């Protein structure tokens, strides 16, 4: 099967036959920890501040524990998927996650309990992340793999759009505890049927035509480093965009409106970047798109227009997870895809857990965001070099 030379016809035929797999994976991720589980978190900040007197930083610290849960669980669940398939893991996770959310809804005034229960929710949701769903799609698609992965990851983008619109009124009228119950119901109602309808997931035999394991290992470690650095930098820039604009004198409501452009760019970039991956050498496409946050750093450092900066950050956020999933399928051993991508996704989540606090510490230490932006831009240039030196794909693609 030709992967790059004339992909259009083969890619279309793959999508015609495999679209249910893509749709199932998109729905599964949309109601998972990297979908509604992440994008709904901000809705609970104000109600919990009002009820318990916690600071904004204390409430939002739950995001760090959520990302730590993904870091701890993704490599394990990916390895289990390689060995046993994805269905059992997914069903168990979509059963356990609602139960953990119900327990979270009983949180009292203990901040420690709030953090600990979010870590529990994240661990319970280990089978709802791309760690296993990207594996399902990668094994089903070859010529159209990039586009299929991009469509799959639009599930999280749609969650970013729908979660505030649908859950916001529920929380405003009936309280944050009811909001958590609503999320639990959505996860169970959508996640369990999708998991039951999804195939077990094929297991891949070793392909002796692939290049030496040393070369594969080196490139896998290189991708892992890329993922970690992107998690640190892009998450920090996105989280601190609104505070940076407020520091510049932009009203908070207007700054939040600017941040909404990130979501628009994310949804666009997910599928478009994947489509380009199927037609051009993926590292070149990635370098092109990941130049965008470097430009965003320069714009923000110069106090330039905020909306273009938000759009550029959104392009990067839309490209990064798709890129990591695709790189893993083309450079690492496919028979170990779940474990390898799980480890890479875990390191990406680890970076996302500590990047925003690190950026905030630099702002606090210097009194402004100039140094943090400069360091972010320089580090991103280093990431571009790492991506640009990945070289040719491994010999076989299946």
XYZ file of C-alpha atoms in Angstrom:
398
model
C 0.000 0.000 0.000
C 1.453 3.349 -1.003
C 1.318 5.794 1.871
C 2.562 9.078 0.409
C 2.980 8.921 -3.355
C -0.711 8.915 -4.395
C -2.721 8.862 -1.205
C -5.971 10.512 -2.238
C -7.861 7.537 -3.653
C -6.649 5.088 -1.026
C -7.276 7.572 1.776
C -10.838 8.154 0.575
C -11.523 4.434 0.411
C -10.109 3.993 3.921
C -12.334 6.757 5.265
C -15.398 5.368 3.471
C -14.881 2.024 5.175
C -13.533 3.228 8.510
C -15.539 6.354 9.321
C -17.486 4.605 12.131
C -14.168 3.987 13.886
C -13.218 7.656 13.597
C -16.635 8.816 14.800
C -16.562 6.425 17.753
C -13.072 7.562 18.747
C -14.020 11.242 18.430
C -17.065 10.766 20.673
C -15.028 8.733 23.155
C -12.331 11.388 23.443
C -14.874 14.220 23.513
C -16.501 12.866 26.684
C -13.161 11.791 28.160
C -10.511 13.366 30.356
C -8.938 15.367 27.533
C -12.370 16.486 26.337
C -15.198 17.535 28.633
C -13.174 16.480 31.688
C -10.597 19.199 30.969
C -12.624 21.936 29.311
C -15.382 21.917 31.938
C -12.948 22.449 34.801
C -12.977 26.230 34.503
C -16.739 26.283 35.090
C -16.237 25.198 38.688
C -13.769 27.914 39.694
C -16.204 30.672 40.679
C -18.772 28.435 42.466
C -16.078 26.763 44.562
C -14.496 30.114 45.408
C -17.885 31.321 46.607
C -18.674 28.203 48.667
C -15.310 27.382 50.237
C -13.368 30.638 49.994
C -10.580 29.083 47.946
C -8.461 31.261 45.668
C -8.623 30.960 41.921
C -5.177 29.383 41.862
C -6.197 26.821 44.485
C -9.314 25.711 42.601
C -7.610 25.573 39.209
C -4.741 23.571 40.718
C -6.985 20.556 40.082
C -5.823 20.724 36.456
C -2.304 19.813 37.563
C -3.536 16.681 39.306
C -5.690 15.796 36.333
C -2.675 15.977 34.034
C -0.579 13.994 36.517
C -3.204 11.251 36.376
C -2.796 11.046 32.599
C 0.982 11.022 32.978
C 0.828 8.087 35.401
C -1.788 6.030 33.586
C -1.270 6.582 29.846
C 1.835 4.363 29.422
C 0.237 1.540 31.415
C -3.107 1.632 29.659
C -1.396 1.863 26.266
C 0.649 -1.240 26.996
C -2.444 -3.112 28.149
C -4.221 -2.124 24.935
C -1.333 -3.532 22.893
C -1.689 -6.826 24.703
C -5.424 -7.224 25.217
C -7.089 -4.744 22.872
C -8.936 -1.577 23.761
C -12.552 -2.608 24.352
C -12.304 -4.007 27.890
C -10.121 -1.117 29.053
C -12.470 1.468 27.575
C -15.627 -0.079 29.051
C -14.049 -0.287 32.499
C -12.925 3.329 32.278
C -16.296 4.689 31.146
C -17.879 2.848 34.063
C -15.329 3.984 36.650
C -15.104 7.644 35.625
C -18.755 8.542 36.371
C -18.451 6.871 39.776
C -15.333 8.911 40.536
C -17.135 12.108 39.470
C -20.039 11.296 41.790
C -17.510 10.958 44.616
C -15.955 14.284 43.585
C -19.386 15.922 43.830
C -19.373 15.131 47.563
C -16.238 17.210 48.151
C -16.309 19.292 51.329
C -14.127 22.208 52.376
C -10.889 20.194 52.105
C -8.648 21.415 49.280
C -6.576 18.242 49.635
C -9.666 16.139 48.972
C -10.472 18.270 45.906
C -7.032 17.572 44.458
C -6.977 13.911 45.452
C -10.388 13.203 43.962
C -9.441 14.911 40.693
C -6.412 12.641 40.548
C -8.760 9.682 41.128
C -11.085 10.881 38.354
C -8.132 11.171 35.976
C -6.832 7.692 36.826
C -10.325 6.244 36.415
C -10.515 7.974 33.021
C -7.307 6.389 31.740
C -9.198 4.568 28.996
C -10.895 7.745 27.749
C -7.746 9.451 26.439
C -6.066 9.244 23.020
C -3.614 6.749 24.552
C -5.835 3.906 23.325
C -8.137 5.608 20.824
C -5.276 6.867 18.636
C -4.056 3.265 18.557
C -7.444 2.082 17.256
C -7.430 4.658 14.458
C -3.754 4.169 13.550
C -4.242 0.434 13.100
C -7.347 0.995 10.962
C -5.846 3.653 8.661
C -2.611 4.003 6.712
C -2.757 6.318 3.667
C -5.366 8.503 5.384
C -4.024 8.100 8.900
C -3.185 11.757 9.505
C -6.622 12.999 8.451
C -8.333 10.249 10.457
C -6.356 11.136 13.591
C -7.164 14.799 13.065
C -10.889 14.079 12.752
C -10.692 11.906 15.867
C -9.131 14.722 17.876
C -11.820 17.208 16.850
C -13.808 15.466 19.575
C -11.863 17.384 22.201
C -12.246 20.598 20.212
C -16.005 20.195 20.102
C -15.981 19.557 23.845
C -14.183 22.885 24.280
C -17.051 24.581 22.448
C -20.030 22.643 23.843
C -19.036 22.093 27.480
C -19.281 25.757 28.573
C -22.455 26.330 26.550
C -24.346 23.283 27.867
C -22.949 22.868 31.372
C -22.672 26.545 32.246
C -26.455 27.068 32.648
C -26.789 23.830 34.646
C -24.116 24.917 37.128
C -25.490 28.464 37.322
C -29.021 27.292 38.164
C -28.512 24.030 40.073
C -24.975 24.288 41.440
C -21.571 22.772 40.780
C -22.408 19.404 42.336
C -25.250 18.912 39.879
C -22.838 19.925 37.129
C -20.510 17.065 38.082
C -23.454 14.668 38.108
C -24.385 15.873 34.624
C -20.852 15.224 33.351
C -20.951 11.739 34.872
C -24.217 10.963 33.071
C -22.900 12.234 29.726
C -19.730 10.141 30.024
C -21.683 6.987 30.845
C -24.439 7.482 28.256
C -22.013 8.140 25.395
C -18.811 6.379 26.441
C -20.167 2.948 27.333
C -22.148 2.345 24.092
C -19.281 3.663 21.969
C -16.885 1.278 23.703
C -19.238 -1.671 23.215
C -19.596 -0.915 19.504
C -15.874 -0.471 18.936
C -13.807 -3.453 17.866
C -11.448 -5.091 20.297
C -8.487 -3.658 18.402
C -6.118 -5.808 16.391
C -2.730 -6.822 17.630
C 0.222 -6.203 15.328
C 2.966 -8.694 14.687
C 6.592 -7.564 14.527
C 7.612 -6.376 11.087
C 11.158 -7.483 10.340
C 11.453 -5.018 7.478
C 11.665 -2.086 9.847
C 14.976 -0.404 10.505
C 17.087 -1.344 13.497
C 15.630 -1.030 16.949
C 18.372 1.425 17.982
C 17.291 3.923 15.327
C 13.622 3.461 16.244
C 14.430 3.938 19.928
C 16.427 7.103 19.262
C 13.630 8.687 17.282
C 11.033 7.595 19.824
C 13.006 9.329 22.583
C 13.296 12.396 20.368
C 9.506 12.475 19.886
C 9.026 12.045 23.645
C 11.230 15.077 24.310
C 9.319 17.066 21.697
C 6.047 16.131 23.391
C 7.237 17.115 26.855
C 8.571 20.497 25.711
C 5.405 21.274 23.765
C 3.310 20.401 26.813
C 5.317 22.806 28.951
C 5.395 25.725 26.524
C 2.076 25.698 24.681
C 0.015 24.961 27.807
C 1.772 27.820 29.621
C 1.123 30.281 26.804
C -2.557 29.329 26.500
C -3.258 29.408 30.248
C -1.531 32.768 30.698
C -2.890 34.479 27.603
C -5.845 36.050 29.421
C -3.771 37.199 32.446
C -1.214 38.742 30.087
C -3.945 40.670 28.303
C -5.455 41.808 31.605
C -2.008 43.016 32.717
C -1.926 45.029 29.518
C -5.170 46.767 30.535
C -7.658 44.711 28.521
C -10.947 44.208 30.438
C -11.297 40.598 31.681
C -14.456 39.894 29.658
C -12.804 41.156 26.481
C -9.658 39.128 27.217
C -11.771 35.988 27.637
C -13.401 36.723 24.289
C -9.987 36.877 22.668
C -9.117 33.502 24.183
C -12.157 31.993 22.442
C -10.288 32.358 19.143
C -7.912 29.656 20.389
C -10.754 27.117 20.287
C -11.727 28.136 16.757
C -8.172 27.641 15.528
C -7.853 24.312 17.367
C -10.883 22.779 15.629
C -9.648 24.003 12.235
C -6.081 22.797 12.747
C -6.979 19.288 13.960
C -8.269 17.958 10.650
C -6.304 20.240 8.313
C -2.922 19.357 9.788
C -3.763 15.655 9.589
C -4.797 16.045 5.951
C -1.458 17.689 5.194
C 0.412 14.905 7.009
C -1.004 12.412 4.519
C 0.287 14.416 1.568
C 3.610 15.871 2.696
C 6.458 14.839 4.965
C 4.899 15.331 8.420
C 7.919 16.980 10.136
C 7.935 19.726 7.509
C 4.235 20.376 8.065
C 4.769 20.345 11.831
C 7.646 22.826 11.622
C 5.427 25.140 9.575
C 2.550 25.038 12.060
C 4.692 25.126 15.185
C 6.384 28.286 13.977
C 3.054 29.930 14.842
C 3.563 30.013 18.654
C 7.038 31.507 18.116
C 5.395 34.352 16.203
C 2.727 34.581 18.926
C 5.463 35.020 21.551
C 6.956 37.861 19.534
C 3.559 39.537 19.093
C 2.777 39.345 22.805
C 6.283 40.459 23.764
C 5.850 43.540 21.559
C 2.315 44.175 22.940
C 0.926 43.555 19.469
C -2.642 42.618 18.462
C -4.089 39.897 20.692
C -6.461 38.102 18.309
C -3.733 37.059 15.822
C -1.661 35.810 18.765
C -4.623 33.753 20.036
C -5.214 32.266 16.590
C -1.537 31.348 16.254
C -1.565 29.652 19.658
C -4.690 27.766 18.634
C -2.985 26.472 15.487
C -0.191 25.082 17.645
C -2.594 23.537 20.151
C -4.544 21.961 17.307
C -1.441 20.489 15.703
C 0.517 19.157 18.672
C -1.460 16.091 19.862
C -2.271 15.045 16.287
C 1.403 15.428 15.418
C 2.569 13.290 18.336
C 0.090 10.520 17.492
C 1.118 10.562 13.830
C 4.855 10.716 14.516
C 4.539 7.721 16.829
C 2.839 5.685 14.107
C 5.488 6.545 11.504
C 8.713 6.423 13.525
C 8.087 4.006 16.424
C 7.331 0.284 16.246
C 3.635 -0.062 15.421
C 3.191 -3.307 17.346
C 3.981 -1.323 20.531
C 1.968 1.727 19.516
C -0.248 1.845 22.584
C 2.609 1.708 25.082
C 4.813 4.107 23.108
C 2.170 6.727 22.434
C 0.891 6.330 25.982
C 4.343 7.210 27.322
C 4.653 10.173 24.935
C 1.161 11.420 25.790
C 1.986 11.010 29.473
C 5.117 13.152 29.137
C 3.123 15.732 27.194
C 0.598 15.831 30.057
C 3.405 16.096 32.607
C 4.735 19.127 30.775
C 1.243 20.630 30.625
C 0.902 20.101 34.382
C 4.002 22.115 35.282
C 4.353 24.561 32.381
C 1.726 27.100 33.524
C 3.043 27.297 37.135
C 6.602 27.723 35.800
C 5.513 30.546 33.494
C 3.632 32.157 36.393
C 6.677 31.899 38.647
C 8.790 33.738 36.056
C 6.167 36.483 35.800
C 6.050 36.835 39.583
C 9.854 36.928 39.821
C 10.361 39.590 37.139
C 7.163 41.601 37.433
C 6.140 41.089 33.794
C 5.881 38.393 31.131
C 8.797 39.503 28.936
C 11.348 36.955 30.184
C 8.797 34.119 30.190
C 7.806 34.917 26.597
C 11.433 35.150 25.481
C 12.297 31.796 27.080
C 9.203 30.214 25.535
C 10.112 31.476 22.070
C 13.712 30.243 22.308
C 12.612 26.842 23.604
C 10.114 26.530 20.754
C 12.906 27.144 18.240
C 14.729 24.214 19.860
C 11.588 22.090 19.400
C 11.503 23.012 15.715
C 15.093 21.804 15.362
C 14.200 18.495 17.019
C 11.260 18.020 14.672
C 13.245 19.012 11.595
C 15.937 16.412 12.302
C 13.611 13.407 12.614
C 14.382 12.375 9.039
C 12.707 9.656 6.991
C 9.933 7.423 8.301
C 10.711 3.830 9.241
C 10.545 1.437 6.300
C 7.108 -0.081 6.827
C 3.895 1.593 7.901
C 1.936 -1.442 9.081
